[in-house]
Short mmCIF file of C-alpha atoms in Angstrom, two decimals:
data_model
loop_
_atom_site.label_atom_id
_atom_site.label_comp_id
_atom_site.label_asym_id
_atom_site.label_seq_id
_atom_site.Cartn_x
_atom_site.Cartn_y
_atom_site.Cartn_z
CA UNK E 1266 26.51 -44.03 9.09
CA UNK E 1267 25.00 -40.96 10.75
CA UNK E 1268 24.75 -37.57 9.19
CA UNK E 1269 28.09 -35.71 9.25
CA UNK E 1270 28.35 -32.84 11.72
CA UNK E 1271 27.55 -29.40 10.29
CA UNK E 1272 30.53 -27.18 9.69
CA UNK E 1273 28.90 -24.20 11.43
CA UNK E 1274 26.62 -24.33 14.46
CA UNK E 1275 23.93 -21.67 14.88
CA UNK E 1276 22.95 -21.54 18.55
CA UNK E 1277 19.50 -20.19 19.39
CA UNK E 1278 19.43 -19.05 23.04
CA UNK E 1279 15.63 -18.96 22.80
CA UNK E 1280 13.83 -22.27 23.35
CA UNK E 1281 11.76 -22.26 20.14
CA UNK E 1282 12.93 -24.94 17.71
CA UNK E 1283 10.88 -23.48 14.84
CA UNK E 1284 12.74 -20.20 15.27
CA UNK E 1285 16.03 -22.10 15.16
CA UNK E 1286 15.05 -23.73 11.87
CA UNK E 1287 14.10 -20.37 10.38
CA UNK E 1288 17.39 -18.80 11.46
CA UNK E 1289 19.39 -21.71 10.06
CA UNK E 1290 17.66 -21.23 6.71
CA UNK E 1291 18.66 -17.55 6.68
CA UNK E 1292 22.29 -18.27 7.60
CA UNK E 1293 22.42 -20.94 4.91
CA UNK E 1294 22.03 -18.22 2.26
CA UNK E 1295 25.57 -17.18 3.20
CA UNK E 1296 27.25 -20.29 4.63
CA UNK E 1297 27.33 -23.72 2.97
CA UNK E 1298 26.70 -26.02 5.94
CA UNK E 1299 24.81 -24.83 9.00
CA UNK E 1300 23.32 -26.86 11.83
CA UNK E 1301 21.08 -25.62 14.63
CA UNK E 1302 21.03 -25.79 18.43
CA UNK E 1303 18.03 -24.73 20.50
CA UNK E 1304 18.16 -23.80 24.17
CA UNK E 1305 16.73 -26.74 26.13
CA UNK E 1306 15.00 -24.44 28.61
CA UNK E 1307 13.98 -20.83 29.07
CA UNK E 1308 11.53 -18.61 27.19
CA UNK E 1309 10.63 -19.02 23.55
CA UNK E 1310 11.67 -15.39 23.07
CA UNK E 1311 14.05 -13.49 25.33
CA UNK E 1312 12.44 -10.21 26.41
CA UNK E 1313 14.12 -9.28 29.71
CA UNK E 1314 17.64 -8.75 31.08
CA UNK E 1315 17.10 -11.63 33.49
CA UNK E 1316 16.23 -14.01 30.67
CA UNK E 1317 19.23 -12.76 28.68
CA UNK E 1318 21.53 -13.46 31.64
CA UNK E 1319 20.08 -16.94 32.09
CA UNK E 1320 20.57 -17.62 28.40
CA UNK E 1321 24.18 -16.49 28.64
CA UNK E 1322 24.82 -19.08 31.35
CA UNK E 1323 23.11 -21.79 29.33
CA UNK E 1324 24.91 -21.02 26.07
CA UNK E 1325 28.27 -20.49 27.72
CA UNK E 1326 28.15 -23.93 29.33
CA UNK E 1327 26.64 -25.83 26.39
CA UNK E 1328 28.30 -28.90 24.94
CA UNK E 1329 29.37 -27.92 21.42
CA UNK E 1330 30.39 -30.59 18.90
CA UNK E 1331 33.53 -30.10 16.81
CA UNK E 1332 32.68 -27.36 14.30
CA UNK E 1333 34.57 -24.73 12.34
CA UNK E 1334 32.59 -21.84 13.80
CA UNK E 1335 29.62 -20.83 15.95
CA UNK E 1336 26.93 -18.15 15.59
CA UNK E 1337 25.14 -17.07 18.77
CA UNK E 1338 21.78 -16.04 17.36
CA UNK E 1339 20.17 -13.79 19.95
CA UNK E 1340 20.62 -10.04 19.67
CA UNK E 1341 22.30 -9.58 23.04
CA UNK E 1342 24.95 -12.18 22.10
CA UNK E 1343 24.41 -14.13 25.35
CA UNK E 1344 27.21 -16.56 26.14
CA UNK E 1345 29.35 -15.55 23.17
CA UNK E 1346 32.31 -14.38 25.24
CA UNK E 1347 32.31 -17.53 27.39
CA UNK E 1348 32.15 -19.79 24.34
CA UNK E 1349 34.91 -17.86 22.60
CA UNK E 1350 37.18 -18.42 25.60
CA UNK E 1351 36.78 -22.19 25.66
CA UNK E 1352 36.29 -23.16 22.01
CA UNK E 1353 39.02 -23.42 19.43
CA UNK E 1354 36.98 -21.83 16.67
CA UNK E 1355 35.53 -18.41 15.85
CA UNK E 1356 32.37 -17.50 17.77
CA UNK E 1357 30.33 -14.55 16.52
CA UNK E 1358 27.20 -12.96 17.92
CA UNK E 1359 24.50 -11.53 15.71
CA UNK E 1360 24.29 -8.28 17.70
CA UNK E 1361 27.94 -7.25 17.45
CA UNK E 1362 28.16 -8.47 13.85
CA UNK E 1363 25.13 -6.40 12.86
CA UNK E 1364 26.51 -3.30 14.56
CA UNK E 1365 29.85 -3.71 12.80
CA UNK E 1366 28.16 -4.02 9.41
CA UNK E 1367 25.70 -1.19 10.04
CA UNK E 1368 28.48 1.17 11.09
CA UNK E 1369 29.83 1.05 7.54
CA UNK E 1370 26.88 3.27 6.59
CA UNK E 1371 28.05 6.04 8.94
CA UNK E 1372 25.04 6.24 11.25
CA UNK E 1373 22.65 3.47 12.21
CA UNK E 1374 19.78 2.60 14.50
CA UNK E 1375 18.08 -0.50 15.86
CA UNK E 1376 14.38 -1.24 15.46
CA UNK E 1377 13.06 -3.96 17.73
CA UNK E 1378 10.11 -5.25 19.74
CA UNK E 1379 11.65 -5.73 23.20
CA UNK E 1380 11.62 -2.61 25.41
CA UNK E 1381 12.96 -4.60 28.35
CA UNK E 1382 16.26 -5.11 26.54
CA UNK E 1383 16.77 -1.52 25.44
CA UNK E 1384 19.60 -0.77 27.87
CA UNK E 1385 21.45 -3.95 26.91
CA UNK E 1386 20.98 -3.20 23.21
CA UNK E 1387 22.25 0.35 23.65
CA UNK E 1388 25.35 -0.86 25.49
CA UNK E 1389 26.20 -3.38 22.77
CA UNK E 1390 25.52 -1.03 19.86
CA UNK E 1391 27.52 1.82 21.39
CA UNK E 1392 30.68 -0.22 20.91
CA UNK E 1393 30.48 0.99 17.29
CA UNK E 1394 30.62 4.64 16.23
CA UNK E 1395 27.53 6.11 14.63
CA UNK E 1396 24.81 4.52 16.77
CA UNK E 1397 21.81 6.86 16.89
CA UNK E 1398 19.46 4.88 19.12
CA UNK E 1399 16.88 2.14 19.54
CA UNK E 1400 13.37 2.55 18.13
CA UNK E 1401 10.74 0.33 19.71
CA UNK E 1402 7.50 -1.05 18.38
CA UNK E 1403 4.43 -0.77 20.55
CA UNK E 1404 2.52 -3.65 22.05
CA UNK E 1405 3.45 -7.00 23.51
CA UNK E 1406 6.47 -8.56 21.74
CA UNK E 1407 5.07 -12.11 21.87
CA UNK E 1408 1.69 -11.01 20.51
CA UNK E 1409 3.41 -9.21 17.63
CA UNK E 1410 5.43 -12.31 16.80
CA UNK E 1411 2.18 -14.24 16.35
CA UNK E 1412 0.85 -11.71 13.80
CA UNK E 1413 3.34 -11.24 10.97
CA UNK E 1414 1.29 -8.53 9.24
CA UNK E 1415 1.10 -6.37 12.38
CA UNK E 1416 4.76 -7.09 13.11
CA UNK E 1417 5.82 -5.91 9.67
CA UNK E 1418 3.80 -2.69 9.95
CA UNK E 1419 5.25 -1.97 13.40
CA UNK E 1420 8.83 -2.60 12.29
CA UNK E 1421 8.46 -0.51 9.13
CA UNK E 1422 7.05 2.34 11.21
CA UNK E 1423 10.12 2.10 13.42
CA UNK E 1424 12.38 2.14 10.36
CA UNK E 1425 10.74 5.34 9.12
CA UNK E 1426 11.20 6.95 12.54
CA UNK E 1427 14.87 5.95 12.51
CA UNK E 1428 15.32 7.42 9.02
CA UNK E 1429 13.69 10.67 10.12
CA UNK E 1430 16.10 10.80 13.06
CA UNK E 1431 19.09 10.65 10.69
CA UNK E 1432 20.01 6.98 10.59
CA UNK E 1433 21.45 5.78 7.29
CA UNK E 1434 20.91 2.10 8.06
CA UNK E 1435 18.66 0.13 10.38
CA UNK E 1436 19.21 -3.17 12.17
CA UNK E 1437 16.13 -5.30 12.82
CA UNK E 1438 17.18 -6.26 16.33
CA UNK E 1439 16.50 -9.86 17.20
CA UNK E 1440 17.22 -13.39 16.08
CA UNK E 1441 13.51 -14.33 16.15
CA UNK E 1442 12.90 -11.27 13.92
CA UNK E 1443 15.12 -12.74 11.22
CA UNK E 1444 12.26 -13.70 8.92
CA UNK E 1445 10.73 -10.23 9.29
CA UNK E 1446 14.06 -8.68 8.31
CA UNK E 1447 14.04 -10.84 5.17
CA UNK E 1448 10.49 -9.78 4.28
CA UNK E 1449 10.96 -6.08 4.93
CA UNK E 1450 14.27 -5.47 3.20
CA UNK E 1451 12.73 -4.46 -0.17
CA UNK E 1452 10.20 -2.08 1.46
CA UNK E 1453 12.45 -0.40 4.04
CA UNK E 1454 13.18 3.33 3.54
CA UNK E 1455 16.92 2.78 4.10
CA UNK E 1456 19.37 -0.15 4.07
CA UNK E 1457 18.18 -2.90 6.36
CA UNK E 1458 20.73 -5.00 8.25
CA UNK E 1459 19.80 -8.62 8.94
CA UNK E 1460 21.76 -9.63 12.07
CA UNK E 1461 21.77 -13.31 11.08
CA UNK E 1462 23.14 -12.60 7.61
CA UNK E 1463 25.66 -10.14 9.07
CA UNK E 1464 26.94 -12.77 11.51
CA UNK E 1465 27.07 -15.39 8.76
CA UNK E 1466 29.09 -13.04 6.53
CA UNK E 1467 31.46 -12.21 9.38
CA UNK E 1468 31.99 -15.89 10.17
CA UNK E 1469 32.45 -16.71 6.48
CA UNK E 1470 35.22 -14.09 6.34
CA UNK E 1471 36.87 -15.48 9.45
CA UNK E 1472 36.78 -18.99 7.98
CA UNK E 1473 37.82 -17.80 4.49
CA UNK E 1474 35.08 -19.82 2.76
#
């Protein structure tokens, strides 16, 4: 017999299978049975509105096996709305879930590496009260992803800027930044929201598990 289907499917709209595996491991801290899906085409890391729109089309039309719930694990939640309309299970996006959790702190900000997505991030975050803005790291996002030490320094610098601007919590904005969010949580100057964990907690609540 084959392996039973996972109860929850984490969908990575980026085309990097290693990133999918890392995100599944993070979600598995919260949910008992998580499988992964990786976009079959497109960039390894979404950095532009055009790539986000293409990912939304891909995710929204994807064949999804019978599962209890789905996590769309890119920060712009591409394809989440389309999937939610056609699937008979809860579908949560890591961006909206993170904003919902961060808003509990009163005021919150996003720290991320992708300046090209700033307008999209702002629009999604502004659906929750208390959003104070998006703080960007410098440099090329893909180059930063290849150097975890430099990435951590850049993200922590952004967190300190967000704290100085009055944020009481910070979201590390991006599914591929999930491992960095895990590493930086103890060192951050204010509560750090992991979008993957936030989405997993939200889905766990919806499924009552």
